[in-house]
CSV table of C-alpha atoms in Angstrom, one decimal:
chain,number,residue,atom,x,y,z
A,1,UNK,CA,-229.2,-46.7,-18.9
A,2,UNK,CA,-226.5,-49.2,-20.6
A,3,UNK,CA,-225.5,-46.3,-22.7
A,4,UNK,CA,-224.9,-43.8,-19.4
A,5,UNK,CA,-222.6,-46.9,-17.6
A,6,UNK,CA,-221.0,-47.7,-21.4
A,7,UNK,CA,-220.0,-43.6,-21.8
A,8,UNK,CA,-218.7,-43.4,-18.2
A,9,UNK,CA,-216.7,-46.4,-18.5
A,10,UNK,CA,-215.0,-44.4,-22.1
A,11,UNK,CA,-214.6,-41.7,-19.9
A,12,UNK,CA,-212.6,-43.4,-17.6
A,13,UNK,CA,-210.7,-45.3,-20.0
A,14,UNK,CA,-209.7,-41.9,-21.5
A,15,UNK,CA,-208.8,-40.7,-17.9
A,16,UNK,CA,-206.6,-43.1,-17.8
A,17,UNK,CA,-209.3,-46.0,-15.5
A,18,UNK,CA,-209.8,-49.4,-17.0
A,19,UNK,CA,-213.2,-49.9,-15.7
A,20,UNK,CA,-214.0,-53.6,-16.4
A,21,UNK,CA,-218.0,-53.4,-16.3
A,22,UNK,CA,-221.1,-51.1,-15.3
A,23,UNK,CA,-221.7,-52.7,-12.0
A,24,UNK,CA,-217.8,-51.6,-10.6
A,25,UNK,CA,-218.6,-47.9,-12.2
A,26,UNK,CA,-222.1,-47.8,-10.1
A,27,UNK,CA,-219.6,-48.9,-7.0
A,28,UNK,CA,-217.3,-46.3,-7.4
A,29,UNK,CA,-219.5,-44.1,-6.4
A,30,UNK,CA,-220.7,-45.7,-3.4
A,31,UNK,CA,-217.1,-46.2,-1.7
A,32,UNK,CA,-217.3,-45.6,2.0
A,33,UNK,CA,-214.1,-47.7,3.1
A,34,UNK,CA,-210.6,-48.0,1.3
A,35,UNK,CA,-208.1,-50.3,1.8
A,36,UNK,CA,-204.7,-49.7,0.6
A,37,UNK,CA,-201.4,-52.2,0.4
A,38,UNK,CA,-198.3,-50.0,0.5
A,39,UNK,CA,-194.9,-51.1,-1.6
A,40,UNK,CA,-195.7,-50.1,-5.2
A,41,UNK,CA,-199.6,-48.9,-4.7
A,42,UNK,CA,-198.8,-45.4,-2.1
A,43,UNK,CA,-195.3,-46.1,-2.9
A,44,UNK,CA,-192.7,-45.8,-5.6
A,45,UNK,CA,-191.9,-49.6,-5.5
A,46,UNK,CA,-188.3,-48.7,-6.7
A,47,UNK,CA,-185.8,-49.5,-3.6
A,48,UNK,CA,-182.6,-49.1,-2.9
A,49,UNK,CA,-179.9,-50.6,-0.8
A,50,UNK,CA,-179.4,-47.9,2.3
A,51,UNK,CA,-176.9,-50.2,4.4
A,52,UNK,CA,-175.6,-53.5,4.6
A,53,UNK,CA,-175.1,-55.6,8.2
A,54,UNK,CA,-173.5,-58.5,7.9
A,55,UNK,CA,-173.2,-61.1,10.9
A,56,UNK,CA,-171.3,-64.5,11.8
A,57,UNK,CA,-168.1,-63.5,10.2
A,58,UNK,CA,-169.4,-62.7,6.9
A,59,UNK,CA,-168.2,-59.4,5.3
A,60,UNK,CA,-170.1,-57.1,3.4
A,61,UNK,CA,-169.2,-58.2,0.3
A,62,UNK,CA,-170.0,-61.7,0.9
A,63,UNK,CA,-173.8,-60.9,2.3
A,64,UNK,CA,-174.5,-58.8,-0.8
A,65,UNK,CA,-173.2,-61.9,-2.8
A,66,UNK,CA,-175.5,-64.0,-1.2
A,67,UNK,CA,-178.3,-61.6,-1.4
A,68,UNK,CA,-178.1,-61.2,-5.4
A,69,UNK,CA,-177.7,-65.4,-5.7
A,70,UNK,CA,-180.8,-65.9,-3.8
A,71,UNK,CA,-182.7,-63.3,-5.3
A,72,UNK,CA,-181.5,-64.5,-9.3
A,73,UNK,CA,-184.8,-65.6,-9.8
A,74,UNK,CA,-187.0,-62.9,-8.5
A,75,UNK,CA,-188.5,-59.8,-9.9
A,76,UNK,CA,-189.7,-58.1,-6.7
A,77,UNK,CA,-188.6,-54.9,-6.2
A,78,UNK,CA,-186.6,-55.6,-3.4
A,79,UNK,CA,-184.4,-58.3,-5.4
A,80,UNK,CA,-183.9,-55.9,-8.4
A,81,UNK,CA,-183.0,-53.4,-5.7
A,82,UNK,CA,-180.0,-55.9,-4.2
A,83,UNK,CA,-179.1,-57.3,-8.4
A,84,UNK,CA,-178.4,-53.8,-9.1
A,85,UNK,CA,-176.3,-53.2,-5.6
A,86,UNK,CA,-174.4,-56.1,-6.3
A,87,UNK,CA,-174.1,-55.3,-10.1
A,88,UNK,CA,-172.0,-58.1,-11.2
A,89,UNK,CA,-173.6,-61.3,-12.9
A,90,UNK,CA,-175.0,-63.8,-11.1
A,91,UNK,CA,-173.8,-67.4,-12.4
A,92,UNK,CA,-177.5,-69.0,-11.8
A,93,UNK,CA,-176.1,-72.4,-12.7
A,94,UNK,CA,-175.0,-73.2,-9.0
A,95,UNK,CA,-178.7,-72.9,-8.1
A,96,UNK,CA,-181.3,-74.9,-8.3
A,97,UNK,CA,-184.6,-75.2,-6.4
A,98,UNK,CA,-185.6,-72.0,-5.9
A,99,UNK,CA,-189.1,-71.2,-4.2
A,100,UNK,CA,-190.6,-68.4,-3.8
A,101,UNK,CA,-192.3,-67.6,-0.2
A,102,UNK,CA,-195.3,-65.5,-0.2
A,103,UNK,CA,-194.9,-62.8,1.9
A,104,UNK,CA,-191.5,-64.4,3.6
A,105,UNK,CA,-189.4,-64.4,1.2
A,106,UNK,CA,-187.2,-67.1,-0.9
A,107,UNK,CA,-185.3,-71.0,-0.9
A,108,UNK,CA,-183.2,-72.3,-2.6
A,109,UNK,CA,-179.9,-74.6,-2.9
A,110,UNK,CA,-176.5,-73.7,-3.8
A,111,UNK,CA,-173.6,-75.5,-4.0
A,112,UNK,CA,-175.5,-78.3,-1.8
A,113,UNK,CA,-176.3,-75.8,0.6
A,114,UNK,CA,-179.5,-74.0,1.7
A,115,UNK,CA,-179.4,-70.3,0.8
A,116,UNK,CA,-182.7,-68.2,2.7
A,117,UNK,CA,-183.6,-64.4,2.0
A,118,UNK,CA,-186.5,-62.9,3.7
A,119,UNK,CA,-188.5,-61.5,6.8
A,120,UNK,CA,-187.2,-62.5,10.1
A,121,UNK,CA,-190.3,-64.3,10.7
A,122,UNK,CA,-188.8,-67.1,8.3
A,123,UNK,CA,-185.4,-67.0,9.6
A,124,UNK,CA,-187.1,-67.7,13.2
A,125,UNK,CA,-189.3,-70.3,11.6
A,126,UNK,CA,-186.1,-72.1,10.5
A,127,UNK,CA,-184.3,-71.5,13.8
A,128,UNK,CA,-182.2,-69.1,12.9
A,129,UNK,CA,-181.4,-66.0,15.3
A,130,UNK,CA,-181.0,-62.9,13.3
A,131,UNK,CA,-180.9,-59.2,14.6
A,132,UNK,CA,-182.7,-56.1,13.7
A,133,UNK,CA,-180.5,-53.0,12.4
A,134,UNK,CA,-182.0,-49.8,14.1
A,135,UNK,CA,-183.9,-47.3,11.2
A,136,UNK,CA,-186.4,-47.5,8.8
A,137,UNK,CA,-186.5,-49.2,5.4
A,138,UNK,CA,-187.4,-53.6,4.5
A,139,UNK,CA,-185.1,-55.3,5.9
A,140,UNK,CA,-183.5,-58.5,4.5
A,141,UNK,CA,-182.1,-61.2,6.5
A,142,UNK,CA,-179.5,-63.9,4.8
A,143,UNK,CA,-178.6,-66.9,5.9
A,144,UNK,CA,-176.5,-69.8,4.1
A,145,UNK,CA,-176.3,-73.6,5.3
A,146,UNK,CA,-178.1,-72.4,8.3
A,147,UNK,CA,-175.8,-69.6,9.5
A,148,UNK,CA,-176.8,-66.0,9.8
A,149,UNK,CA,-175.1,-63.9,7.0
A,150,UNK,CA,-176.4,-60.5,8.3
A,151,UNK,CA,-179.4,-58.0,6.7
A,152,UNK,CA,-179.7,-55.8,4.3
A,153,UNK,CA,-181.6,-52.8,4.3
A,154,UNK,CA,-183.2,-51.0,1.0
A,155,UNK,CA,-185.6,-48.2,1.2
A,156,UNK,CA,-188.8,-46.9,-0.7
A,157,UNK,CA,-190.3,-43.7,-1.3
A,158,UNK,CA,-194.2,-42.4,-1.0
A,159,UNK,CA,-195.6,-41.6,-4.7
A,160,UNK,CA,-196.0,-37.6,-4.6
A,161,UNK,CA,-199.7,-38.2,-6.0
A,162,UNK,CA,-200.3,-40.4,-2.4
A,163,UNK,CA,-199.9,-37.8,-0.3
A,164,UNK,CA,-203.1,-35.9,-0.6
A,165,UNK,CA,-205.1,-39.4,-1.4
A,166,UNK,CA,-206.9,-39.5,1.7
A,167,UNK,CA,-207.4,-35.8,2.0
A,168,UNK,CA,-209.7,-37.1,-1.6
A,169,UNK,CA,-211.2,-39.6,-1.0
A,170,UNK,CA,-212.6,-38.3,2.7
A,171,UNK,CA,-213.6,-35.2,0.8
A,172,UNK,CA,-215.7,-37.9,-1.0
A,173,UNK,CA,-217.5,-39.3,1.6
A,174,UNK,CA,-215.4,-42.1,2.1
A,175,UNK,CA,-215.5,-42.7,5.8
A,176,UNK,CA,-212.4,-45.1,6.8
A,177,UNK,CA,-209.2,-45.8,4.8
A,178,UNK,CA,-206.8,-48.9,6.2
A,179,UNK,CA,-203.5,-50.0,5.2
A,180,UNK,CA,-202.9,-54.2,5.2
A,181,UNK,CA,-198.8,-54.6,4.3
A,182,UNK,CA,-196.8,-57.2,4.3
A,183,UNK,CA,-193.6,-55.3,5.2
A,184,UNK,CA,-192.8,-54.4,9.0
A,185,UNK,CA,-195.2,-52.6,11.5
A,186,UNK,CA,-192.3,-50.3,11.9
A,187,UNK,CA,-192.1,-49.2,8.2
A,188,UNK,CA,-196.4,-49.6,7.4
A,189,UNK,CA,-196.9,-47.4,10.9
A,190,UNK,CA,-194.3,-44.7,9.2
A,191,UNK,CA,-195.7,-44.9,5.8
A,192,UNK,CA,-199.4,-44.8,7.0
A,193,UNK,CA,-198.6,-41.7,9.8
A,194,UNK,CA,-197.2,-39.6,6.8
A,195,UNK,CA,-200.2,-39.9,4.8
A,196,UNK,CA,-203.2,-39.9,7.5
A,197,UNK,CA,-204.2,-43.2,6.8
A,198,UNK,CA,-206.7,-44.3,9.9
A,199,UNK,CA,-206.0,-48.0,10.5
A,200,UNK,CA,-202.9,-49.7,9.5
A,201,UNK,CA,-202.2,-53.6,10.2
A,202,UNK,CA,-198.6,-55.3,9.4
A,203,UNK,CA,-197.1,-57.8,8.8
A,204,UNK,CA,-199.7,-59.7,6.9
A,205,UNK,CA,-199.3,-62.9,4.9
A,206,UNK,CA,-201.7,-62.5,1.9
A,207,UNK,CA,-204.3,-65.0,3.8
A,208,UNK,CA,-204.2,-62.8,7.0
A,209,UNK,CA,-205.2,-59.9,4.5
A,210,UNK,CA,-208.1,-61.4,3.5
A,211,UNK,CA,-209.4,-61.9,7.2
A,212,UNK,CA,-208.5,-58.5,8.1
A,213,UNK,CA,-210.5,-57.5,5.1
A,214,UNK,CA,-213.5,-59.3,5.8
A,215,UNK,CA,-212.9,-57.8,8.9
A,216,UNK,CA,-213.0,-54.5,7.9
A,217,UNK,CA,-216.1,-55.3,5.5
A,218,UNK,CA,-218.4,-55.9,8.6
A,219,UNK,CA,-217.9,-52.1,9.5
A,220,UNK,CA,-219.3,-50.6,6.4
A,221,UNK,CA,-222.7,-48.8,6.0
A,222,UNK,CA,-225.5,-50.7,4.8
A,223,UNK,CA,-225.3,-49.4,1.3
A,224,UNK,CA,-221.9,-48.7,1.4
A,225,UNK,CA,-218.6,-50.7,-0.3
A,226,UNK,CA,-215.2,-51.5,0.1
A,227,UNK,CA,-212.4,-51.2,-2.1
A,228,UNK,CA,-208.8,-52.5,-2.0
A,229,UNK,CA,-206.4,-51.1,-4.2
A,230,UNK,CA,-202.6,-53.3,-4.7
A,231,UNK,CA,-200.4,-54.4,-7.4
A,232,UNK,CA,-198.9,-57.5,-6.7
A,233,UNK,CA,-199.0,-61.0,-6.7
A,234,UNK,CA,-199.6,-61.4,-3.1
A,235,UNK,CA,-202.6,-59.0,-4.0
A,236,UNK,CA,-205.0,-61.2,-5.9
A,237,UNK,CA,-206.9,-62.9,-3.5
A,238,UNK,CA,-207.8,-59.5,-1.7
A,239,UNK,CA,-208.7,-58.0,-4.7
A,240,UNK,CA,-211.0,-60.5,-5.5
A,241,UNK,CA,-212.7,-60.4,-2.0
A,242,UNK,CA,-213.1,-56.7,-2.0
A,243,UNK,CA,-216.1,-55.4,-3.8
A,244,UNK,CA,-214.0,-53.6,-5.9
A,245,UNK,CA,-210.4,-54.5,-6.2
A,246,UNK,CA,-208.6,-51.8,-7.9
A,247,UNK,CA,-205.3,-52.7,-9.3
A,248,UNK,CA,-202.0,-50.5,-10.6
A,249,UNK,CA,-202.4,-51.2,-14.2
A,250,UNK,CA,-198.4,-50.2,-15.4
A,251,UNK,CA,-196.1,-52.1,-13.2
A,252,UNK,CA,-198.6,-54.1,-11.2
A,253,UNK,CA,-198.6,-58.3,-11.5
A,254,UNK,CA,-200.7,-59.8,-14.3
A,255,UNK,CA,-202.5,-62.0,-11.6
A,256,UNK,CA,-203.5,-58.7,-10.0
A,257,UNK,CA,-204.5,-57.0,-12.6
A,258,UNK,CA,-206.5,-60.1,-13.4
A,259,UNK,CA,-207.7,-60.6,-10.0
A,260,UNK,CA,-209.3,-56.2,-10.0
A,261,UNK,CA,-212.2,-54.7,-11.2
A,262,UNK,CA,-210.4,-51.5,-11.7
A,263,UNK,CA,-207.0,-50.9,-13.3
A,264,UNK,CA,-205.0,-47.6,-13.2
A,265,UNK,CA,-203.0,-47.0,-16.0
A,266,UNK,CA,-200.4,-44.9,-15.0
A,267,UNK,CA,-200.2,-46.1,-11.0
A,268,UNK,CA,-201.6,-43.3,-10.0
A,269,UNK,CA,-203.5,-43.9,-6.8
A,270,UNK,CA,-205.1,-40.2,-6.8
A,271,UNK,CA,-207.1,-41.8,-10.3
A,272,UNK,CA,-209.1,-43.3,-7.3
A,273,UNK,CA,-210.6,-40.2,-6.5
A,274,UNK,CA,-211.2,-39.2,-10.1
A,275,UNK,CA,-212.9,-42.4,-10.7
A,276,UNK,CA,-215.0,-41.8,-7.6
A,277,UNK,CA,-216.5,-38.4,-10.1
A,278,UNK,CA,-216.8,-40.2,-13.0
A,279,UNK,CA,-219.2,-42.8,-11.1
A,280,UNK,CA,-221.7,-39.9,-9.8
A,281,UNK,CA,-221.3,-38.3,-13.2
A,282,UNK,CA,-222.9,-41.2,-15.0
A,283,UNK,CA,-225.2,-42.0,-12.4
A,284,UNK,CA,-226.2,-38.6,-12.5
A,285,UNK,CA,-226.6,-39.1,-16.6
A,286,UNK,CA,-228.4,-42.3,-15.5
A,287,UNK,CA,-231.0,-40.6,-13.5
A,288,UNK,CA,-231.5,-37.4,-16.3
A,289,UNK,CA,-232.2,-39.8,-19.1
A,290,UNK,CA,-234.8,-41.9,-16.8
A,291,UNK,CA,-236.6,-39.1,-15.4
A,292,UNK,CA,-236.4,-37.5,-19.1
A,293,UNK,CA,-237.7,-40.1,-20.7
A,294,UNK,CA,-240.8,-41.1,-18.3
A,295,UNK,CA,-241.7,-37.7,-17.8
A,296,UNK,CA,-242.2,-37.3,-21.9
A,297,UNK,CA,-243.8,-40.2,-22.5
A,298,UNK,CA,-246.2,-39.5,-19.4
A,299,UNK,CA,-247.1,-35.8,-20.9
A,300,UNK,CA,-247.5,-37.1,-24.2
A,301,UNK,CA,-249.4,-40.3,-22.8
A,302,UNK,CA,-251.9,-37.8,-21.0
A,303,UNK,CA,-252.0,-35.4,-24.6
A,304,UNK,CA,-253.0,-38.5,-26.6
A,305,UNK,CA,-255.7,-38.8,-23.8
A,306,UNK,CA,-257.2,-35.6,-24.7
A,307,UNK,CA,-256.9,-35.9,-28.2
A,308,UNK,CA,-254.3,-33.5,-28.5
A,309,UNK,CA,-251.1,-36.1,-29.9
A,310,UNK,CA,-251.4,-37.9,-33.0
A,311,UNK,CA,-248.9,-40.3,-34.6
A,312,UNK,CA,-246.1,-37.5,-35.1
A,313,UNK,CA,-246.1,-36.7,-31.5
A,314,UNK,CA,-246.4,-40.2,-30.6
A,315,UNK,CA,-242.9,-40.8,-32.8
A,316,UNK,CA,-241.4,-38.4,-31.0
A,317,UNK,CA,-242.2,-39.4,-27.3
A,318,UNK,CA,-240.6,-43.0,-28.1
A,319,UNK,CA,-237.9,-42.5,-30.6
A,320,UNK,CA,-236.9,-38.8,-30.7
A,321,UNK,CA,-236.8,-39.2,-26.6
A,322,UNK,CA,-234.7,-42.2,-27.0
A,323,UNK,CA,-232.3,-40.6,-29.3
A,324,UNK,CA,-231.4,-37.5,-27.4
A,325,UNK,CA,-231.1,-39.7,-24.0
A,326,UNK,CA,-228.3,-41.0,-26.4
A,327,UNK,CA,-226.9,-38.0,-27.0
A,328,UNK,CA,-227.4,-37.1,-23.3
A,329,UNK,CA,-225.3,-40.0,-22.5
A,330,UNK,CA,-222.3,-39.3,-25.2
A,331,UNK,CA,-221.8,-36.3,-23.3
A,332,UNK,CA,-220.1,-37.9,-20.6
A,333,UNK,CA,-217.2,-39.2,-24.0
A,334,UNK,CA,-216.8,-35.3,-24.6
A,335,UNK,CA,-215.5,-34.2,-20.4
C-alpha cells in the first residue's frame, strides 16, 4: 500500500503536482466541493493600469505619483502593475512606516504626511469619501494627508486553462465549486459568471474566508472533502483549514505554499483535475495489490491444507506476491 501512495505521488510530481503526503493523494480523489480565490489562482495575476481618475484637484500625473510611492514597498500584483505605469524611480527615502493591510491595502508616511492606497472600504474606515469609476477591473483609491487623490483602475485576465476547470472537475464528481475573493463583488461576480463557477462571495478579508469556508464545509457529503486552491499571502490560513489546500507552486507566496497540501508547479489550475486521476489511479493500484496479495496467500494457504504446497510454493505466496505488487505499484512511475 505505501508503495501504490509513494508511486502516485512520483507520478504527480512528474505531472507537474507536488503532493506533500499519501493521506492528500487519497483526498484528491474524494473531492466533492472546490473552493477557488481568483487574482493569480483562475487568473493571470499580471494587471495593468486601464484608466486613471483623479479627484480633489489632483491631476493624473500626481495620483499615479502617489500610487507608485505608496506601493514602493509592495510586491502585489497590483502595485507592480502602478510601478511600471508610473515607470520612473521611486525615491523610497521620503517614506517611512509603511504597513501593509491585509486585504485593504497599504500606510505609510511621507514627507510627514499620511499616504493610503487601497479598497474603498479603508478609505471609508478612515473617513474619507471616495467615488467609484463605472467598469470593471480593482480599483485603487489614493488619498494623501487625508484628501482624496482619485482611483486607479488596472485589470486582469482569466488563465486560458480556467476556463474549462469546472466543466473538469464536475465531470469528476465534484458537486459544488465556490469562489471567496478579496477583490470587489462586481469584478468576483464577472470573473465567476465567465467560468460557471456556482457560488461566489466577495469582498472577503482573509478571516471572513475562513468562516465562509467552514461554512461551506458543513455542506459536504459524509465522506466527501473540500479543497481550496490560492496563491497568496492572504491565502494561508484557508489553505490550512481546508482539507486540502492546494497552492500555485510558481508565482504563489512562500507562506502559501507552505500553508498547502498540494502545489502546482506551473499555476496551472486544470492540474486540479489531473491530480483528481492520479488519486483513483493509485487507489485503484491500492486495491489490485490488496486483493492480489490476499487472494494468493488464501489459495496457497488452502493448497498447503491439502498437502498440495510445500516450501517453494510457500516462498512464492509471501515474497514472489510481494515483489510483483511492487512492480504493480511502479507502474503508476511509467504513465
Amino acid at each position: 500500500i505505501p508503495l501504490a501512495f509513494f508511486g502516485g505521488i512520483g507520478l504527480a510530481a512528474k505531472k507537474g503536482v507536488l503532493v506533500k503526503g499519501g493521506n492528500y493523494l487519497d483526498a484528491l480523489g474524494k473531492l466533492d466541493i472546490v473552493v477557488f480565490d481568483k487574482t493569480g489562482t483562475l487568473t493571470k495575476g499580471l494587471f495593468q493600469v486601464t484608466s486613471l481618475h483623479p479627484a480633489g484637484g489632483f491631476s493624473g500625473e500626481e495620483l499615479l505619483r502617489l500610487a507608485a510611492q505608496a506601493e514602493a514597498f509592495s510586491n502585489h500584483p497590483i502595485a507592480l502593475s502602478i510601478l511600471k505605469a508610473y515607470d520612473k524611480p521611486v525615491d523610497k527615502e521620503q517614506l517611512s512606516g509603511a504597513r501593509e493591510l491585509p486585504g485593504e491595502g497599504v500606510s505609510l508616511i511621507m514627507d510627514g504626511k499620511k499616504l493610503l492606497a487601497g479598497s474603498g472600504r479603508l478609505m471609508k474606515a478612515q473617513g474619507i469619501a471616495v467615488s467609484e469609476p463605472p467598469g470593471v477591473g480593482v480599483k485603487l483609491h489614493v488619498s494623501w494627508d487625508g484628501l482624496y487623490a482619485g482611483c486607479i483602475v488596472a485589470a486582469d485576465e482569466l488563465k486560458p486553462q480556467s476556463l474549462g476547470l469546472v466543466a473538469a472537475l464536475k465531470a469528476r464528481g465534484v458537486s459544488k465549486t465556490a469562489m471567496l475573493s478579496g477583490d470587489s463583488a462586481e469584478n468576483a461576480a464577472e470573473a465567476a459568471k465567465k467560468l460557471s463557477i456556482d457560488e461566489v462571495f466577495a469582498p472577503l478579508l482573509p478571516h471572513e474566508k475562513v468562516e465562509r469556508l467552514e461554512e461551506l464545509g458543513k455542506t459536504k457529503r459524509p465522506q466527501g472533502k473540500l479543497a481550496f486552491v490560492g496563491d497568496g499571502i492572504n491565502d494561508a490560513p484557508v489553505l490550512a483549514r481546508a482539507d486540502v489546500g492546494v497552492a500555485m507552486g510558481k508565482l504563489g507566496a512562500d507562506a502559501a505554499i507552505e500553508a498547502a497540501d498540494v502545489a502546482l508547479m506551473n499555476d496551472d489550475p486544470l492540474k486540479l483535475a489531473e491530480a483528481m486521476d492520479i488519486s483513483r489511479t493509485t487507489k485503484s493500484v491500492v486495491w489490485q495489490n490488496i486483493l492480489f496479495a490476499l487472494g494468493v496467500k488464501g489459495i496457497f494457504l488452502l493448497l498447503g491444507a491439502l498437502g498440495l504446497a510445500g516450501m517453494p510454493e510457500a516462498v512464492f505466496a509471501d515474497v514472489g506476491v510481494a515483489l510483483l505488487a511492487i512492480l504493480n505499484s511502479m507502474r503508476l512511475l511509467a504513465k
